[in-house]
Coordinates of C-alpha atoms in Angstrom, one line a residue:
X1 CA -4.3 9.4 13.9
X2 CA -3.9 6.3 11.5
X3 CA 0.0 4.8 10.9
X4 CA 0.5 2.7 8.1
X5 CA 3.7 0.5 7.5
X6 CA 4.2 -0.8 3.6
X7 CA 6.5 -3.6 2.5
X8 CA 6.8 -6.3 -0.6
X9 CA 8.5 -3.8 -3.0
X10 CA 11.2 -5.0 -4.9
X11 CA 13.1 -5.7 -8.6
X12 CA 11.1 -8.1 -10.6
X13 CA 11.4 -9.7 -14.4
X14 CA 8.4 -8.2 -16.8
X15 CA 5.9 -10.9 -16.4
X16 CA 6.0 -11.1 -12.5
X17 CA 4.4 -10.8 -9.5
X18 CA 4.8 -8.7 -6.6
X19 CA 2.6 -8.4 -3.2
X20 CA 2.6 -5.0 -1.2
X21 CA 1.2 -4.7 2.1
X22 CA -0.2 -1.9 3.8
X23 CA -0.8 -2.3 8.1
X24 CA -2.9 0.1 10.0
X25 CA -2.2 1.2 13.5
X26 CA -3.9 3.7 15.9
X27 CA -7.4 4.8 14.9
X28 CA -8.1 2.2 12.4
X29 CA -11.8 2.8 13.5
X30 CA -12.0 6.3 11.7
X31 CA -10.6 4.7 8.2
X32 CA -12.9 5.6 5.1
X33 CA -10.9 4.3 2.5
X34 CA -7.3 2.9 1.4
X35 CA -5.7 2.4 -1.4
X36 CA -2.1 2.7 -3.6
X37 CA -0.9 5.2 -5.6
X38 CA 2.1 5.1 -7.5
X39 CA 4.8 7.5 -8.7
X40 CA 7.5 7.3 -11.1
X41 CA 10.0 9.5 -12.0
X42 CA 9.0 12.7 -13.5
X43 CA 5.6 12.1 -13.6
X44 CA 2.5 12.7 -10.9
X45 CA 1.1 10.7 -8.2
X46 CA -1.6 8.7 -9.4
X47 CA -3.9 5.8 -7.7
X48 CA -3.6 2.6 -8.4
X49 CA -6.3 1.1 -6.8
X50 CA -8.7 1.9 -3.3
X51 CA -11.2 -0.4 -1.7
X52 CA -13.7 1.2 0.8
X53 CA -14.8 -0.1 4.3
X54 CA -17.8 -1.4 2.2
X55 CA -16.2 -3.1 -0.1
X56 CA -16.2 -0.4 -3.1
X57 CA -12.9 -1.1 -4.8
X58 CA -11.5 1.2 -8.1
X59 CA -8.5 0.6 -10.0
X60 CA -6.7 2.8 -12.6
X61 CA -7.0 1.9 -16.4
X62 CA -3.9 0.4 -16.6
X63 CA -3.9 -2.2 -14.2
X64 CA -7.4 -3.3 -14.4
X65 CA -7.1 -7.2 -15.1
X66 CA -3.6 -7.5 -13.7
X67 CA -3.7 -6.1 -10.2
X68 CA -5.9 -6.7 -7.4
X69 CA -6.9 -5.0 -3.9
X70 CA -8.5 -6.7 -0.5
X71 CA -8.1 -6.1 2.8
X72 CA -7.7 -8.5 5.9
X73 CA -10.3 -6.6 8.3
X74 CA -8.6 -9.0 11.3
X75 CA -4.8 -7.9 10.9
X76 CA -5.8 -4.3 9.9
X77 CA -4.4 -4.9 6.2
X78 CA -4.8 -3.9 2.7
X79 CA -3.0 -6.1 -0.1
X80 CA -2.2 -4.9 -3.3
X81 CA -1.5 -8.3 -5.7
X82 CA 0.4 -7.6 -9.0
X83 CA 0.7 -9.7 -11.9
X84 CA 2.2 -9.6 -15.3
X85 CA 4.2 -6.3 -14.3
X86 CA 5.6 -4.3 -16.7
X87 CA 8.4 -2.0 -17.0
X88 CA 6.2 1.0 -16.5
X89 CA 4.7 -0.4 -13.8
X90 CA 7.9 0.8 -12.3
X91 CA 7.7 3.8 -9.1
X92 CA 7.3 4.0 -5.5
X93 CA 4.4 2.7 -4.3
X94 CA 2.5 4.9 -1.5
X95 CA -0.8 3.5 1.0
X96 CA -2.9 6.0 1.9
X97 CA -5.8 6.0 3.9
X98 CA -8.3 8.6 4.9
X99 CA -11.5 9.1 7.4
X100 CA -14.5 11.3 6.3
X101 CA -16.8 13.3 8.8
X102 CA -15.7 14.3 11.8
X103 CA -12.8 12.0 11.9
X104 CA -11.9 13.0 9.1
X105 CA -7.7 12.6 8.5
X106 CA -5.3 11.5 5.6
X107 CA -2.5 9.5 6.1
X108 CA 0.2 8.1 3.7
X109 CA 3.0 5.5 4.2
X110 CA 6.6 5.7 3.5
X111 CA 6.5 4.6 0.0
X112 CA 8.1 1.4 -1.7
X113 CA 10.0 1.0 -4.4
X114 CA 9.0 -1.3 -7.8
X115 CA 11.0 -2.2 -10.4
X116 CA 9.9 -4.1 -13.1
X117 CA 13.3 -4.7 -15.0
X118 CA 15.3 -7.6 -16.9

């Protein structure tokens, strides 16, 4: 089994940055893929963005240009780096990460909260 602890939420000025971070503990060997998905009220779950153990990275539409995903293989991290937020960039922010095969699993963090507000 794969835990995964998020922080770096937090109220921000349209226009700003924000960092989230997303740590793996336990079976880190049997990860596939992580990424972020976001949620906002009333509306469905959505990723963000996913980078592979090969390096494969996707982003939604809407961030493409603005946001940006790596991982730090040595402290078991995935990043997620966001610039010139906008108000509906606003939602809790979920890491997720998932094995394939025959360790396959599917793990999800806590969630953290974004607000992109003046």
């Amino acid at each position: 089994q794969v835990q995964l602890a998020e922080s770096g939420g937090g109220l921000v000025q349209p226009g700003g940055s924000l960092r989230l971070s997303c740590a793996a503990s336990g079976s880190i060997f049997s990860i596939t893929v992580m990424g972020w998905y976001r949620q906002a009220p009333g509306k469905e779950r959505e990723l963000v963005a996913s980078i592979s153990t090969d390096g494969v990275i996707n982003y939604v539409d809407s961030v493409k240009g603005r946001f940006a995903i790596s991982r730090d293989n040595a402290k078991n991290t995935v990043y997620l780096q966001m610039n010139s937020l906008q108000p509906e960039d606003t939602a809790v922010y979920y890491c997720r990460a998932y094995g394939l095969g025959i360790n396959r699993f599917d793990s999800w963090g806590q969630g953290t909260q974004v607000t992109v507000s003046s």
